[in-house]
Amino acid sequence: MENWRDHAECREEDPDLFFPIGTTGPSLHQTRRAKAVCERCPVQDPCLDWAMDTGQTVGIWGGTTEADRRLLARRRQRASRRIS
């Protein structure tokens, strides 16, 4: 079985790019740069799914920040409660 990570665009980037420290100033620029890499990545969706499934609380995964993933998780919880 092939691993989605083998096709990740971020493999060619400095890993530190995807782990900005903070949410203001230079970190905002770093976050935008990391998300730009994700936007052109062919495995953005599997990456985000993995981050959500494993509870990643730091870093940029699948084009999302920690705050983005918390919001997605809350939305998913609300949607699943409505379906139940």
Short mmCIF file of C-alpha atoms in Angstrom, two decimals:
data_model
loop_
_atom_site.label_atom_id
_atom_site.label_comp_id
_atom_site.label_asym_id
_atom_site.label_seq_id
_atom_site.Cartn_x
_atom_site.Cartn_y
_atom_site.Cartn_z
CA MET A 1 0.00 0.00 0.00
CA GLU A 2 1.34 3.38 -1.02
CA ASN A 3 1.77 6.09 1.62
CA TRP A 4 0.31 9.54 0.88
CA ARG A 5 3.39 11.12 2.49
CA ASP A 6 5.49 9.90 -0.43
CA HIS A 7 3.68 12.42 -2.63
CA ALA A 8 3.56 15.34 -0.19
CA GLU A 9 4.80 18.64 -1.55
CA CYS A 10 6.27 19.51 1.85
CA ARG A 11 8.93 16.78 1.51
CA GLU A 12 11.00 19.31 -0.43
CA GLU A 13 10.63 22.06 2.18
CA ASP A 14 12.26 22.86 5.50
CA PRO A 15 10.05 21.13 8.11
CA ASP A 16 10.32 24.18 10.39
CA LEU A 17 8.23 26.13 7.86
CA PHE A 18 5.19 24.11 8.95
CA PHE A 19 5.64 24.83 12.65
CA PRO A 20 5.44 28.61 13.11
CA ILE A 21 5.93 29.91 16.62
CA GLY A 22 3.04 32.19 17.46
CA THR A 23 0.19 33.68 15.50
CA THR A 24 1.33 37.25 14.92
CA GLY A 25 4.07 39.15 13.11
CA PRO A 26 6.56 36.98 11.21
CA SER A 27 4.59 33.86 12.11
CA LEU A 28 1.69 35.05 9.95
CA HIS A 29 4.00 35.26 6.94
CA GLN A 30 5.40 31.81 7.71
CA THR A 31 1.89 30.39 8.02
CA ARG A 32 0.91 31.88 4.64
CA ARG A 33 4.04 30.38 3.05
CA ALA A 34 3.31 26.95 4.53
CA LYS A 35 -0.33 27.06 3.41
CA ALA A 36 0.82 28.01 -0.11
CA VAL A 37 2.84 24.78 -0.24
CA CYS A 38 -0.24 22.86 0.89
CA GLU A 39 -2.39 24.49 -1.78
CA ARG A 40 -0.27 22.97 -4.54
CA CYS A 41 0.03 19.59 -2.81
CA PRO A 42 -1.68 16.59 -4.42
CA VAL A 43 -2.26 14.93 -1.03
CA GLN A 44 -3.66 17.87 0.93
CA ASP A 45 -6.90 16.04 1.81
CA PRO A 46 -5.27 12.84 3.14
CA CYS A 47 -2.85 15.00 5.12
CA LEU A 48 -5.69 16.92 6.75
CA ASP A 49 -7.60 13.70 7.42
CA TRP A 50 -4.53 12.23 9.12
CA ALA A 51 -4.03 15.36 11.23
CA MET A 52 -7.68 15.32 12.32
CA ASP A 53 -7.72 11.57 12.99
CA THR A 54 -4.54 11.71 15.08
CA GLY A 55 -5.34 14.94 16.90
CA GLN A 56 -2.40 17.02 15.71
CA THR A 57 -2.38 20.15 17.87
CA VAL A 58 0.64 21.94 16.40
CA GLY A 59 1.77 22.82 12.93
CA ILE A 60 0.27 23.27 9.50
CA TRP A 61 -1.33 20.08 8.17
CA GLY A 62 -3.41 19.81 5.03
CA GLY A 63 -3.41 23.58 4.68
CA THR A 64 -4.84 24.22 8.14
CA THR A 65 -3.56 25.74 11.36
CA GLU A 66 -4.27 24.48 14.84
CA ALA A 67 -7.16 26.94 15.10
CA ASP A 68 -8.55 25.84 11.72
CA ARG A 69 -8.54 22.21 12.84
CA ARG A 70 -10.24 23.00 16.16
CA LEU A 71 -13.00 24.78 14.23
CA LEU A 72 -13.33 21.84 11.82
CA ALA A 73 -13.54 19.41 14.73
CA ARG A 74 -16.31 21.44 16.38
CA ARG A 75 -18.23 21.61 13.11
CA ARG A 76 -17.88 17.85 12.61
CA GLN A 77 -19.11 17.23 16.16
CA ARG A 78 -22.15 19.44 15.65
CA ALA A 79 -22.94 17.80 12.32
CA SER A 80 -22.68 14.30 13.79
CA ARG A 81 -25.01 15.25 16.67
CA ARG A 82 -27.60 16.49 14.18
CA ILE A 83 -27.38 13.23 12.23
CA SER A 84 -27.65 11.02 15.33
#
